[in-house]
């Protein structure tokens, strides 16, 4: 049978639709957040980051929203394309200099249907 | 330009053997990180170098794991007396400065039989 680790949360969308991927982070002291995209057989690829003094940041076709009150982060992808299919991870860390450790969430599999 | 390079891309070894995994960071990047990723999971932090020194090795699971970066560029992750539970993808990342985004290599898939 399948291993527990293979049961990634999955988001299935139609090509051209907007996608929203959510992440709950754990440490209220974290003040830097990053979204990564990981395709099969490759390392995580940086998408966009945001610091805790902001609640929204936009890139090309992507927007990250940060809600510090409920420790929630989301990634919005506009006009989703088949090439966006991948696992998406949020990651957090503190900027206080005490550690440079980046903590990753468990990931969401985005499946884009043509 | 050249990204983070990891060699080998795949390594199969027998339980109890010693392995070395190599990472070539992006030129000029002062910070280097090792992560381990199991199937279906996010990367887990192992160790972080700033220059030649290990600034944070709190993620190394036990004393069988060791990493070096003698000249502040290339790094080697060394695993002694490998166990089947060490099987995973070992990812290396580098960043220009400590608070810059991390750029990852494609990893070394380690399989311990």
PDB file of C-alpha atoms in Angstrom:
ATOM      1  CA  UNK A   1       0.000   0.000   0.000  1.00  0.00           C
ATOM      2  CA  UNK A   2       0.921   3.673  -0.116  1.00  0.00           C
ATOM      3  CA  UNK A   3       3.085   5.246   2.552  1.00  0.00           C
ATOM      4  CA  UNK A   4       1.546   7.954   4.719  1.00  0.00           C
ATOM      5  CA  UNK A   5       4.002  10.452   3.311  1.00  0.00           C
ATOM      6  CA  UNK A   6       2.450  10.264  -0.181  1.00  0.00           C
ATOM      7  CA  UNK A   7      -0.891  11.776   0.912  1.00  0.00           C
ATOM      8  CA  UNK A   8      -0.105  15.367   0.015  1.00  0.00           C
ATOM      9  CA  UNK A   9      -3.008  17.831   0.035  1.00  0.00           C
ATOM     10  CA  UNK A  10      -3.965  18.247  -3.602  1.00  0.00           C
ATOM     11  CA  UNK A  11      -5.507  21.172  -5.463  1.00  0.00           C
ATOM     12  CA  UNK A  12      -6.895  20.396  -8.899  1.00  0.00           C
ATOM     13  CA  UNK A  13      -7.719  23.337 -11.187  1.00  0.00           C
ATOM     14  CA  UNK A  14      -8.590  23.922 -14.832  1.00  0.00           C
ATOM     15  CA  UNK A  15      -6.090  25.650 -17.072  1.00  0.00           C
ATOM     16  CA  UNK A  16      -6.768  29.370 -17.087  1.00  0.00           C
ATOM     17  CA  UNK A  17      -8.416  29.437 -13.659  1.00  0.00           C
ATOM     18  CA  UNK A  18      -6.869  31.144 -10.649  1.00  0.00           C
ATOM     19  CA  UNK A  19      -5.313  28.951  -7.946  1.00  0.00           C
ATOM     20  CA  UNK A  20      -5.062  29.634  -4.234  1.00  0.00           C
ATOM     21  CA  UNK A  21      -2.720  27.549  -2.108  1.00  0.00           C
ATOM     22  CA  UNK A  22      -2.894  27.962   1.653  1.00  0.00           C
ATOM     23  CA  UNK A  23      -0.381  27.445   4.422  1.00  0.00           C
ATOM     24  CA  UNK A  24      -0.596  27.695   8.194  1.00  0.00           C
ATOM     25  CA  UNK A  25       2.753  28.508   9.749  1.00  0.00           C
ATOM     26  CA  UNK A  26       3.777  27.530  13.216  1.00  0.00           C
ATOM     27  CA  UNK A  27       5.995  30.161  14.808  1.00  0.00           C
ATOM     28  CA  UNK A  28       4.551  33.563  15.707  1.00  0.00           C
ATOM     29  CA  UNK A  29       8.134  34.884  15.896  1.00  0.00           C
ATOM     30  CA  UNK A  30       8.764  34.119  12.208  1.00  0.00           C
ATOM     31  CA  UNK A  31       9.113  37.259  10.167  1.00  0.00           C
ATOM     32  CA  UNK A  32      10.186  36.067   6.750  1.00  0.00           C
ATOM     33  CA  UNK A  33       8.166  33.758   4.517  1.00  0.00           C
ATOM     34  CA  UNK A  34       8.894  32.180   1.159  1.00  0.00           C
ATOM     35  CA  UNK A  35       6.946  30.115  -1.347  1.00  0.00           C
ATOM     36  CA  UNK A  36       8.801  27.438  -3.293  1.00  0.00           C
ATOM     37  CA  UNK A  37       7.729  25.342  -6.277  1.00  0.00           C
ATOM     38  CA  UNK A  38       9.124  21.835  -6.631  1.00  0.00           C
ATOM     39  CA  UNK A  39       8.800  19.763  -9.792  1.00  0.00           C
ATOM     40  CA  UNK A  40       9.436  16.048  -9.799  1.00  0.00           C
ATOM     41  CA  UNK A  41      13.135  15.211  -9.575  1.00  0.00           C
ATOM     42  CA  UNK A  42      14.187  18.796  -9.010  1.00  0.00           C
ATOM     43  CA  UNK A  43      15.051  21.001  -6.070  1.00  0.00           C
ATOM     44  CA  UNK A  44      12.669  23.642  -4.723  1.00  0.00           C
ATOM     45  CA  UNK A  45      12.543  26.770  -6.874  1.00  0.00           C
ATOM     46  CA  UNK A  46      12.049  30.210  -5.292  1.00  0.00           C
ATOM     47  CA  UNK A  47       8.770  31.872  -6.320  1.00  0.00           C
ATOM     48  CA  UNK A  48       8.166  34.844  -4.053  1.00  0.00           C
ATOM     49  CA  UNK A  49       8.904  36.033  -0.528  1.00  0.00           C
ATOM     50  CA  UNK A  50       7.339  38.412   1.955  1.00  0.00           C
ATOM     51  CA  UNK A  51       8.471  40.000   5.205  1.00  0.00           C
ATOM     52  CA  UNK A  52       6.226  40.366   8.205  1.00  0.00           C
ATOM     53  CA  UNK A  53       5.935  44.146   7.852  1.00  0.00           C
ATOM     54  CA  UNK A  54       3.863  43.557   4.707  1.00  0.00           C
ATOM     55  CA  UNK A  55       0.541  41.778   4.198  1.00  0.00           C
ATOM     56  CA  UNK A  56       0.635  41.472   0.416  1.00  0.00           C
ATOM     57  CA  UNK A  57       3.269  41.214  -2.259  1.00  0.00           C
ATOM     58  CA  UNK A  58       2.827  40.712  -5.991  1.00  0.00           C
ATOM     59  CA  UNK A  59       5.050  39.145  -8.586  1.00  0.00           C
ATOM     60  CA  UNK A  60       4.482  38.024 -12.137  1.00  0.00           C
ATOM     61  CA  UNK A  61       1.166  36.091 -12.058  1.00  0.00           C
ATOM     62  CA  UNK A  62       1.671  35.372  -8.347  1.00  0.00           C
ATOM     63  CA  UNK A  63       0.534  37.133  -5.187  1.00  0.00           C
ATOM     64  CA  UNK A  64       1.403  36.216  -1.613  1.00  0.00           C
ATOM     65  CA  UNK A  65      -0.893  37.231   1.241  1.00  0.00           C
ATOM     66  CA  UNK A  66       0.177  37.169   4.889  1.00  0.00           C
ATOM     67  CA  UNK A  67      -2.215  37.219   7.844  1.00  0.00           C
ATOM     68  CA  UNK A  68      -0.103  37.359  10.999  1.00  0.00           C
ATOM     69  CA  UNK A  69      -3.130  37.374  13.290  1.00  0.00           C
ATOM     70  CA  UNK A  70      -4.046  33.815  12.358  1.00  0.00           C
ATOM     71  CA  UNK A  71      -0.564  32.767  11.168  1.00  0.00           C
ATOM     72  CA  UNK A  72      -1.763  32.117   7.641  1.00  0.00           C
ATOM     73  CA  UNK A  73      -0.032  32.493   4.308  1.00  0.00           C
ATOM     74  CA  UNK A  74      -1.504  32.042   0.843  1.00  0.00           C
ATOM     75  CA  UNK A  75      -0.161  31.926  -2.691  1.00  0.00           C
ATOM     76  CA  UNK A  76      -2.410  33.028  -5.525  1.00  0.00           C
ATOM     77  CA  UNK A  77      -1.525  32.052  -9.078  1.00  0.00           C
ATOM     78  CA  UNK A  78      -3.385  33.878 -11.833  1.00  0.00           C
ATOM     79  CA  UNK A  79      -4.365  32.165 -15.089  1.00  0.00           C
ATOM     80  CA  UNK A  80      -2.891  28.820 -14.030  1.00  0.00           C
ATOM     81  CA  UNK A  81      -0.972  26.976 -16.754  1.00  0.00           C
ATOM     82  CA  UNK A  82      -0.022  23.294 -17.120  1.00  0.00           C
ATOM     83  CA  UNK A  83       3.576  24.277 -16.359  1.00  0.00           C
ATOM     84  CA  UNK A  84       2.446  25.378 -12.902  1.00  0.00           C
ATOM     85  CA  UNK A  85       1.766  21.749 -11.960  1.00  0.00           C
ATOM     86  CA  UNK A  86       4.122  20.952  -9.078  1.00  0.00           C
ATOM     87  CA  UNK A  87       4.297  20.689  -5.293  1.00  0.00           C
ATOM     88  CA  UNK A  88       4.251  24.065  -3.551  1.00  0.00           C
ATOM     89  CA  UNK A  89       5.859  24.611  -0.160  1.00  0.00           C
ATOM     90  CA  UNK A  90       5.664  27.551   2.181  1.00  0.00           C
ATOM     91  CA  UNK A  91       8.666  28.182   4.412  1.00  0.00           C
ATOM     92  CA  UNK A  92       9.258  30.441   7.386  1.00  0.00           C
ATOM     93  CA  UNK A  93      12.126  31.787   9.409  1.00  0.00           C
ATOM     94  CA  UNK A  94      13.062  34.495  11.852  1.00  0.00           C
ATOM     95  CA  UNK A  95      15.202  37.471  10.915  1.00  0.00           C
ATOM     96  CA  UNK A  96      16.546  38.024  14.374  1.00  0.00           C
ATOM     97  CA  UNK A  97      19.902  36.547  13.501  1.00  0.00           C
ATOM     98  CA  UNK A  98      19.630  33.853  16.139  1.00  0.00           C
ATOM     99  CA  UNK A  99      19.165  31.263  13.454  1.00  0.00           C
ATOM    100  CA  UNK A 100      19.109  31.159   9.701  1.00  0.00           C
ATOM    101  CA  UNK A 101      17.091  27.967   9.641  1.00  0.00           C
ATOM    102  CA  UNK A 102      14.265  27.868   7.063  1.00  0.00           C
ATOM    103  CA  UNK A 103      11.346  25.683   8.180  1.00  0.00           C
ATOM    104  CA  UNK A 104       9.227  24.126   5.436  1.00  0.00           C
ATOM    105  CA  UNK A 105       5.584  23.121   5.534  1.00  0.00           C
ATOM    106  CA  UNK A 106       4.351  19.785   4.187  1.00  0.00           C
ATOM    107  CA  UNK A 107       3.462  20.966   0.705  1.00  0.00           C
ATOM    108  CA  UNK A 108       0.443  21.082  -1.609  1.00  0.00           C
ATOM    109  CA  UNK A 109       0.278  19.317  -4.945  1.00  0.00           C
ATOM    110  CA  UNK A 110      -1.169  21.565  -7.666  1.00  0.00           C
ATOM    111  CA  UNK A 111      -2.588  19.605 -10.597  1.00  0.00           C
ATOM    112  CA  UNK A 112      -3.578  21.698 -13.613  1.00  0.00           C
ATOM    113  CA  UNK A 113      -6.051  20.073 -15.981  1.00  0.00           C
ATOM    114  CA  UNK A 114      -5.746  21.150 -19.632  1.00  0.00           C
TER     115      UNK A 114
ATOM    116  CA  UNK B   1      24.122  31.277 -15.117  1.00  0.00           C
ATOM    117  CA  UNK B   2      25.220  28.196 -13.194  1.00  0.00           C
ATOM    118  CA  UNK B   3      23.058  27.144 -10.305  1.00  0.00           C
ATOM    119  CA  UNK B   4      23.805  24.978  -7.289  1.00  0.00           C
ATOM    120  CA  UNK B   5      25.359  21.725  -8.433  1.00  0.00           C
ATOM    121  CA  UNK B   6      25.146  18.472  -6.480  1.00  0.00           C
ATOM    122  CA  UNK B   7      26.976  15.249  -7.173  1.00  0.00           C
ATOM    123  CA  UNK B   8      26.245  12.456  -7.533  1.00  0.00           C
ATOM    124  CA  UNK B   9      22.610  12.798  -8.546  1.00  0.00           C
ATOM    125  CA  UNK B  10      21.954   9.254  -7.328  1.00  0.00           C
ATOM    126  CA  UNK B  11      23.840   7.106  -4.847  1.00  0.00           C
ATOM    127  CA  UNK B  12      23.055   3.527  -3.864  1.00  0.00           C
ATOM    128  CA  UNK B  13      25.023   2.108  -0.970  1.00  0.00           C
ATOM    129  CA  UNK B  14      24.864  -0.825   1.376  1.00  0.00           C
ATOM    130  CA  UNK B  15      23.920  -0.519   5.020  1.00  0.00           C
ATOM    131  CA  UNK B  16      26.973   0.250   7.107  1.00  0.00           C
ATOM    132  CA  UNK B  17      28.965   1.935   4.348  1.00  0.00           C
ATOM    133  CA  UNK B  18      30.329   5.494   4.323  1.00  0.00           C
ATOM    134  CA  UNK B  19      29.124   8.057   1.767  1.00  0.00           C
ATOM    135  CA  UNK B  20      30.088  11.572   0.753  1.00  0.00           C
ATOM    136  CA  UNK B  21      27.748  13.965  -1.022  1.00  0.00           C
ATOM    137  CA  UNK B  22      29.131  17.059  -2.711  1.00  0.00           C
ATOM    138  CA  UNK B  23      27.665  20.525  -3.199  1.00  0.00           C
ATOM    139  CA  UNK B  24      28.986  23.320  -5.413  1.00  0.00           C
ATOM    140  CA  UNK B  25      27.135  26.506  -4.478  1.00  0.00           C
ATOM    141  CA  UNK B  26      26.509  29.486  -6.718  1.00  0.00           C
ATOM    142  CA  UNK B  27      29.725  31.459  -7.074  1.00  0.00           C
ATOM    143  CA  UNK B  28      29.950  34.246  -4.523  1.00  0.00           C
ATOM    144  CA  UNK B  29      27.259  32.890  -2.228  1.00  0.00           C
ATOM    145  CA  UNK B  30      28.503  33.030   1.342  1.00  0.00           C
ATOM    146  CA  UNK B  31      25.769  30.972   2.974  1.00  0.00           C
ATOM    147  CA  UNK B  32      25.311  27.241   2.312  1.00  0.00           C
ATOM    148  CA  UNK B  33      22.671  24.878   3.653  1.00  0.00           C
ATOM    149  CA  UNK B  34      22.016  21.154   3.674  1.00  0.00           C
ATOM    150  CA  UNK B  35      18.476  19.809   3.858  1.00  0.00           C
ATOM    151  CA  UNK B  36      17.038  16.311   3.739  1.00  0.00           C
ATOM    152  CA  UNK B  37      13.744  15.484   2.044  1.00  0.00           C
ATOM    153  CA  UNK B  38      11.789  12.278   2.473  1.00  0.00           C
ATOM    154  CA  UNK B  39       9.105  11.248   0.007  1.00  0.00           C
ATOM    155  CA  UNK B  40       6.017  13.437   0.280  1.00  0.00           C
ATOM    156  CA  UNK B  41       7.544  15.698   2.908  1.00  0.00           C
ATOM    157  CA  UNK B  42       9.022  19.177   2.941  1.00  0.00           C
ATOM    158  CA  UNK B  43      12.782  19.617   3.208  1.00  0.00           C
ATOM    159  CA  UNK B  44      14.167  19.316   6.756  1.00  0.00           C
ATOM    160  CA  UNK B  45      17.076  21.491   7.842  1.00  0.00           C
ATOM    161  CA  UNK B  46      20.369  19.760   8.617  1.00  0.00           C
ATOM    162  CA  UNK B  47      23.152  22.351   8.782  1.00  0.00           C
ATOM    163  CA  UNK B  48      23.991  25.910   7.763  1.00  0.00           C
ATOM    164  CA  UNK B  49      27.422  27.330   6.908  1.00  0.00           C
ATOM    165  CA  UNK B  50      28.360  30.977   6.853  1.00  0.00           C
ATOM    166  CA  UNK B  51      31.713  31.016   5.102  1.00  0.00           C
ATOM    167  CA  UNK B  52      33.808  28.112   6.323  1.00  0.00           C
ATOM    168  CA  UNK B  53      32.154  27.655   9.687  1.00  0.00           C
ATOM    169  CA  UNK B  54      29.042  25.722  10.617  1.00  0.00           C
ATOM    170  CA  UNK B  55      26.835  28.422  12.132  1.00  0.00           C
ATOM    171  CA  UNK B  56      23.992  26.052  12.974  1.00  0.00           C
ATOM    172  CA  UNK B  57      24.235  22.248  12.937  1.00  0.00           C
ATOM    173  CA  UNK B  58      21.187  21.649  15.099  1.00  0.00           C
ATOM    174  CA  UNK B  59      19.438  19.624  12.389  1.00  0.00           C
ATOM    175  CA  UNK B  60      22.049  16.893  12.070  1.00  0.00           C
ATOM    176  CA  UNK B  61      20.231  13.789  13.361  1.00  0.00           C
ATOM    177  CA  UNK B  62      23.195  12.163  15.109  1.00  0.00           C
ATOM    178  CA  UNK B  63      26.971  11.964  15.116  1.00  0.00           C
ATOM    179  CA  UNK B  64      27.052   9.755  12.025  1.00  0.00           C
ATOM    180  CA  UNK B  65      26.387  12.916  10.016  1.00  0.00           C
ATOM    181  CA  UNK B  66      29.075  15.517   9.453  1.00  0.00           C
ATOM    182  CA  UNK B  67      29.587  18.320   6.937  1.00  0.00           C
ATOM    183  CA  UNK B  68      32.536  20.485   5.975  1.00  0.00           C
ATOM    184  CA  UNK B  69      33.169  23.562   3.875  1.00  0.00           C
ATOM    185  CA  UNK B  70      36.930  24.052   4.186  1.00  0.00           C
ATOM    186  CA  UNK B  71      37.410  26.920   1.731  1.00  0.00           C
ATOM    187  CA  UNK B  72      34.044  28.586   2.051  1.00  0.00           C
ATOM    188  CA  UNK B  73      32.768  27.312  -1.286  1.00  0.00           C
ATOM    189  CA  UNK B  74      32.294  23.580  -1.981  1.00  0.00           C
ATOM    190  CA  UNK B  75      30.738  21.566   0.830  1.00  0.00           C
ATOM    191  CA  UNK B  76      30.697  17.834   1.520  1.00  0.00           C
ATOM    192  CA  UNK B  77      28.085  16.036   3.614  1.00  0.00           C
ATOM    193  CA  UNK B  78      29.512  12.847   5.106  1.00  0.00           C
ATOM    194  CA  UNK B  79      27.447   9.986   6.481  1.00  0.00           C
ATOM    195  CA  UNK B  80      29.129   7.157   8.370  1.00  0.00           C
ATOM    196  CA  UNK B  81      27.714   3.671   8.961  1.00  0.00           C
ATOM    197  CA  UNK B  82      24.696   4.369   6.776  1.00  0.00           C
ATOM    198  CA  UNK B  83      21.317   2.994   7.814  1.00  0.00           C
ATOM    199  CA  UNK B  84      18.232   2.285   5.702  1.00  0.00           C
ATOM    200  CA  UNK B  85      16.482   5.199   7.408  1.00  0.00           C
ATOM    201  CA  UNK B  86      19.065   7.551   5.908  1.00  0.00           C
ATOM    202  CA  UNK B  87      17.504   6.974   2.478  1.00  0.00           C
ATOM    203  CA  UNK B  88      16.206  10.336   1.238  1.00  0.00           C
ATOM    204  CA  UNK B  89      16.990  13.173  -1.144  1.00  0.00           C
ATOM    205  CA  UNK B  90      19.744  15.382   0.249  1.00  0.00           C
ATOM    206  CA  UNK B  91      19.370  18.959  -0.941  1.00  0.00           C
ATOM    207  CA  UNK B  92      21.960  21.685  -0.886  1.00  0.00           C
ATOM    208  CA  UNK B  93      21.128  25.377  -1.134  1.00  0.00           C
ATOM    209  CA  UNK B  94      23.116  28.588  -1.157  1.00  0.00           C
ATOM    210  CA  UNK B  95      22.280  32.241  -0.677  1.00  0.00           C
ATOM    211  CA  UNK B  96      24.171  35.428  -1.400  1.00  0.00           C
ATOM    212  CA  UNK B  97      23.827  36.577   2.193  1.00  0.00           C
ATOM    213  CA  UNK B  98      22.200  35.003   5.261  1.00  0.00           C
ATOM    214  CA  UNK B  99      18.838  36.712   4.742  1.00  0.00           C
ATOM    215  CA  UNK B 100      18.663  36.311   0.968  1.00  0.00           C
ATOM    216  CA  UNK B 101      16.441  33.696  -0.707  1.00  0.00           C
ATOM    217  CA  UNK B 102      17.848  30.175  -0.849  1.00  0.00           C
ATOM    218  CA  UNK B 103      18.654  28.652  -4.237  1.00  0.00           C
ATOM    219  CA  UNK B 104      18.489  24.863  -4.222  1.00  0.00           C
ATOM    220  CA  UNK B 105      20.281  22.226  -6.244  1.00  0.00           C
ATOM    221  CA  UNK B 106      18.436  19.199  -7.618  1.00  0.00           C
ATOM    222  CA  UNK B 107      19.641  17.023  -4.779  1.00  0.00           C
ATOM    223  CA  UNK B 108      21.337  13.667  -4.355  1.00  0.00           C
ATOM    224  CA  UNK B 109      18.971  10.739  -4.014  1.00  0.00           C
ATOM    225  CA  UNK B 110      20.562   8.383  -1.472  1.00  0.00           C
ATOM    226  CA  UNK B 111      19.315   4.811  -1.247  1.00  0.00           C
ATOM    227  CA  UNK B 112      20.674   2.569   1.493  1.00  0.00           C
ATOM    228  CA  UNK B 113      20.003  -1.107   0.839  1.00  0.00           C
TER     229      UNK B 113
END
